[in-house]
XYZ file of C-alpha atoms in Angstrom:
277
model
C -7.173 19.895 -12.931
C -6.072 17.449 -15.701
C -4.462 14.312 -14.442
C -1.397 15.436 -17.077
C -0.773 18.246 -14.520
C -0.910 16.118 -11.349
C 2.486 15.271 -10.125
C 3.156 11.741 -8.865
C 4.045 10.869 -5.504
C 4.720 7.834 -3.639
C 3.237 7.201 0.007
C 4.401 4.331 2.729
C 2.848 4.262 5.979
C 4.879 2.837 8.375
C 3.862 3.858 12.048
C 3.323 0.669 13.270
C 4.297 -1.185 15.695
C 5.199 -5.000 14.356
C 2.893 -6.833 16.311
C 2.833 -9.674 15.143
C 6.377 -10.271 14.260
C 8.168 -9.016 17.894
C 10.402 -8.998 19.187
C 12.524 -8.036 15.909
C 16.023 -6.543 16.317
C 15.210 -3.144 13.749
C 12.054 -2.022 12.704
C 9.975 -4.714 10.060
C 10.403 -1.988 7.135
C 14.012 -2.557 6.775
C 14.077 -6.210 7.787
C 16.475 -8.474 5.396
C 14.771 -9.765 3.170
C 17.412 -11.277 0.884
C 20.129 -10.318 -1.280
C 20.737 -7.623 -3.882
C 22.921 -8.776 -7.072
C 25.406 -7.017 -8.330
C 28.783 -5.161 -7.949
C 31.176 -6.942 -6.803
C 29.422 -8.884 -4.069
C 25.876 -9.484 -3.064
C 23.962 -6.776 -0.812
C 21.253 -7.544 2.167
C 18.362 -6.135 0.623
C 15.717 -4.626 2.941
C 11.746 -4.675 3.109
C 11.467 -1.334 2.021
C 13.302 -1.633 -0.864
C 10.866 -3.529 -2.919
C 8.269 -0.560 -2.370
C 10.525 1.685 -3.508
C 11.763 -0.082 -6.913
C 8.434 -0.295 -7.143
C 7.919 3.436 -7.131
C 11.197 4.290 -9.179
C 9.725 1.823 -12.128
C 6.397 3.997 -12.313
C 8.226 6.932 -12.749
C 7.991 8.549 -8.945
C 10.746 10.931 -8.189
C 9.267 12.078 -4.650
C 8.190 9.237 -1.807
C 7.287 10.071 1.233
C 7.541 7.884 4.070
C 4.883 8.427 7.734
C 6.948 7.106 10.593
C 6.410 7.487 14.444
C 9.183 8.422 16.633
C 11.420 5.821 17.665
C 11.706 4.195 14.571
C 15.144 6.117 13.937
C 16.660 3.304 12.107
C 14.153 3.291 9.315
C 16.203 6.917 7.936
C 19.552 6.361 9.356
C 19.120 2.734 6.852
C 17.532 3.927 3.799
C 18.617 7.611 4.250
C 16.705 9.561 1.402
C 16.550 6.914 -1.108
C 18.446 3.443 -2.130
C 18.670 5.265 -5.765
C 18.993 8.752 -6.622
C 15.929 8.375 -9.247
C 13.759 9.360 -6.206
C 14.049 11.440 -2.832
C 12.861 9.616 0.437
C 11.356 12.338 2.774
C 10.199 11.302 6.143
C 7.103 12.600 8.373
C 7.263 11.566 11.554
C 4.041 11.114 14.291
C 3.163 9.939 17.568
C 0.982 6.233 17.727
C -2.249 7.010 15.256
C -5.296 5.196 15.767
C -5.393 3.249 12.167
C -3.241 3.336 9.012
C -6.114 5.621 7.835
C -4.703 8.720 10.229
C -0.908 7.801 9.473
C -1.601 8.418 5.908
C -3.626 11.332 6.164
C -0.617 13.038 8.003
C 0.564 13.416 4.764
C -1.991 15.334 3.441
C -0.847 18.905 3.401
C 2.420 17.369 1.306
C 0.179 15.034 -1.453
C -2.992 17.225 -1.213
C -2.631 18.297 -4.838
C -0.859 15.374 -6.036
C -1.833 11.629 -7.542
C -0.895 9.261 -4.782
C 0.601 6.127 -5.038
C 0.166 4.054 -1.940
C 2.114 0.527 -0.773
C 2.934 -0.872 2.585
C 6.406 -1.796 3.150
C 5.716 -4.435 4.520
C 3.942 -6.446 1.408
C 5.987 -8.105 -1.273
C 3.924 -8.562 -4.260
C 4.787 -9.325 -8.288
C 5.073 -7.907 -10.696
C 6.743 -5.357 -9.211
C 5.869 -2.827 -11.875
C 1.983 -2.796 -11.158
C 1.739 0.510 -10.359
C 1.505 1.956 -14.040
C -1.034 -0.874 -14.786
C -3.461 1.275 -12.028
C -2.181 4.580 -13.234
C -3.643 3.876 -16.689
C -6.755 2.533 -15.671
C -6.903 5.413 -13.434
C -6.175 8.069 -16.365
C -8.956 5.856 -18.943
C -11.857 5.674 -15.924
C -11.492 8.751 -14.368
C -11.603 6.908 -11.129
C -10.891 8.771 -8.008
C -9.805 5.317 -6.419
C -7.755 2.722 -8.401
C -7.235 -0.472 -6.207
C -4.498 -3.350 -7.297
C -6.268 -6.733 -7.024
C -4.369 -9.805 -5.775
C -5.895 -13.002 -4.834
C -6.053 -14.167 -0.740
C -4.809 -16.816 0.553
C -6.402 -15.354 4.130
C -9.689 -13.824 3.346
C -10.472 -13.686 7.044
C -7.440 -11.582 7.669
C -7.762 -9.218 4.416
C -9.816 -6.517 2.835
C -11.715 -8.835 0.468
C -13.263 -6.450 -2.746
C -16.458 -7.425 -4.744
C -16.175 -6.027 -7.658
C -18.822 -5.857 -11.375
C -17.742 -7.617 -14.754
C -16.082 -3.628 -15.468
C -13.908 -4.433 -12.559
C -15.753 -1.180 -10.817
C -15.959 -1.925 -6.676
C -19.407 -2.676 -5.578
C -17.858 -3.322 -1.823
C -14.962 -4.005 0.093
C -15.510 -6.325 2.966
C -13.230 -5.915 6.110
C -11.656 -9.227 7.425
C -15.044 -11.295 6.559
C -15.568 -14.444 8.717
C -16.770 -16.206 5.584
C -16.950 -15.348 2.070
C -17.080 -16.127 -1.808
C -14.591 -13.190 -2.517
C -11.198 -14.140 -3.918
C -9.580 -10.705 -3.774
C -7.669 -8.251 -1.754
C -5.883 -4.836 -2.310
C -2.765 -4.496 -1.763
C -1.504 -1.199 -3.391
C -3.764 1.606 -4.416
C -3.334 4.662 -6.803
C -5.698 7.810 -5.633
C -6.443 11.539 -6.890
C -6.597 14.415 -4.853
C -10.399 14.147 -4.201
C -10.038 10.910 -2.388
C -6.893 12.958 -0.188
C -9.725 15.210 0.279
C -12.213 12.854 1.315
C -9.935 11.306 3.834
C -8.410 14.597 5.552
C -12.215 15.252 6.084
C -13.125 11.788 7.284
C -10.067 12.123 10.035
C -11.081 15.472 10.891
C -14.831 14.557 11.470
C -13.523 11.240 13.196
C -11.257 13.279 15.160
C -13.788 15.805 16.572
C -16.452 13.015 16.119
C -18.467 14.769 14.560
C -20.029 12.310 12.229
C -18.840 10.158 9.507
C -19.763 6.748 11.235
C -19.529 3.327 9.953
C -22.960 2.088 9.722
C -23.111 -1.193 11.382
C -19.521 -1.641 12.228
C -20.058 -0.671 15.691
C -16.401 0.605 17.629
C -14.074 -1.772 15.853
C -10.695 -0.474 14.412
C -11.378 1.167 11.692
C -8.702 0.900 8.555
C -8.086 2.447 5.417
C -10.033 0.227 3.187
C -12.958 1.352 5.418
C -12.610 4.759 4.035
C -12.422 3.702 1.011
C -15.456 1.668 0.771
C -17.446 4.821 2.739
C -16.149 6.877 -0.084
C -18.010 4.686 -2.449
C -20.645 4.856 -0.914
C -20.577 8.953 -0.684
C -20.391 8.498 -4.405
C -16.676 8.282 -5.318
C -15.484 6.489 -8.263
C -13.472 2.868 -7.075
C -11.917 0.959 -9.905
C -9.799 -1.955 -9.958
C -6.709 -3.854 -11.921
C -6.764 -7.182 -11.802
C -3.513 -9.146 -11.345
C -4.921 -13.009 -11.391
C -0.898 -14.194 -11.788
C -0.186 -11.820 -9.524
C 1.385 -12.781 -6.024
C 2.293 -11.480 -2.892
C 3.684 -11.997 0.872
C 3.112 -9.947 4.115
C 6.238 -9.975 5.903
C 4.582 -8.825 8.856
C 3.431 -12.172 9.492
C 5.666 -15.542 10.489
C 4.292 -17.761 8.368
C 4.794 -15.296 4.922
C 8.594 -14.211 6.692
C 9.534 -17.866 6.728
C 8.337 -18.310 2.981
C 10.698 -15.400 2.466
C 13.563 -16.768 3.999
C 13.145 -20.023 2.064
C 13.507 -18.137 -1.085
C 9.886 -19.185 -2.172
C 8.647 -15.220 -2.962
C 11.524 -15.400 -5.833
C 11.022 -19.120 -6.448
C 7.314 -18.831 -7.340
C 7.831 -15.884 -9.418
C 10.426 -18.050 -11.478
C 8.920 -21.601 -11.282
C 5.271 -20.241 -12.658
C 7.371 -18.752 -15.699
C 5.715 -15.042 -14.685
C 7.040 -11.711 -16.367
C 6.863 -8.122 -15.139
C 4.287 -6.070 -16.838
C 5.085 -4.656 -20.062
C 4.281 -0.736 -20.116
């Protein structure tokens, strides 16, 4: 299948349970954020809603969102979309055992489809990446096409080694200590990586194989799938975004920096433009 005939499709996981930020008074995907401009007065502007400008700007018409029940204020909020350039559609799930399963719930609706993945939870600039990775993806071939930011937290990231062609040699999982500037943060994937991962739940599932080697019974997350598919021979490419930035709102420390305005501030003060297409 040529990647002309692939239809786009946006994916958020959002089955968690905000950890790190509770209590909170709604679910962290449609937390305020700030302000929306515009009209005749300004509008709270939610979590969420970065994501899916995000999408709209690459040219995504369908999104779909993995939710667990309970979370019923996530779709009464955002209903099926903030714009009508895209329709939200919601799967919903009991607890999964690692963002890798949430998203894989999805498979049977993006199984044929080029995936666009973000977390709802991440703020990052320039908000139009995603077509940066979608070329890249088209000129490589790549079957995995990661967005590169750098870490301010190695030791709480996914930190990717990459070659001088910006091709993955590994991703390291929440490293102790390392040399490794940067993280992923939003991904762009064909449908043999959907395949690889509805076969590495499966075999998980029934455990049947598919073990990390050396990782013993840690969590296991979705950039460890990714690095086993590299190592099972898919293609993992990368695209670079050195005056890039970004924020995880799931986090106090990064939700204070968003409430003092400095996510919009440092985009202005460092004089940084969105990506031209």
């Amino acid at each position: 299948m040529k990647n002309e005939e692939i239809k786009m499709v946006g994916l958020i996981p959002a089955a968690g349970n905000a950890s790190r930020i509770s209590p909170v008074p709604c679910s962290k995907e449609i937390f305020p954020i700030g302000f929306e401009e515009g009209g005749q007065s300004p509008t709270i502007k939610a979590a969420a809603s970065h994501l899916l400008e995000s999408f709209s700007e690459a040219g995504i018409n369908q999104v779909y969102m993995v939710t667990r029940k309970g979370k019923w204020d996530i779709p009464q909020y955002l209903g099926v979309g903030t714009t009508p350039d895209y329709t939200l559609a919601y799967i919903f799930t009991e607890p999964t055992a690692g963002t890798h399963q949430t998203i894989d719930l999805a498979y049977r609706f993006v199984r044929n489809q080029m995936v666009l993945l973000g977390f709802p939870d991440i703020l990052f600039k320039p908000k139009n990446a995603f077509p940066a990775l979608l070329e890249k993806q088209k000129k490589t071939g790549a079957d995995v096409v990661l967005g590169l930011f750098e870490a301010a937290n190695p030791q709480k990231a996914d930190m990717v080694d990459i070659d001088e062609q910006g091709r993955v040699k590994e991703i390291v999982i929440k490293p102790e200590q390392t040399n490794l500037t940067y993280t992923w943060i939003i991904a762009v994937w064909t449908p043999s990586f959907s395949e690889y991962l509805h076969h590495f739940v499966s075999a998980q599932k029934t455990q049947e194989g598919l073990m990390l080697q050396g990782e013993g019974s840690r969590e296991i997350f979705i950039g460890d799938v990714i690095h086993q598919a590299l190592r099972d021979g898919l293609k993992v490419d990368t695209v670079l975004f050195p005056d890039g930035y970004f924020l995880d709102i799931g986090t106090i420390p990064d939700l204070k920096r968003v409430w003092n305005d400095e996510f919009q501030q440092r985009s202005e003060l460092t004089g940084r433009e969105e990506l031209k297409n």
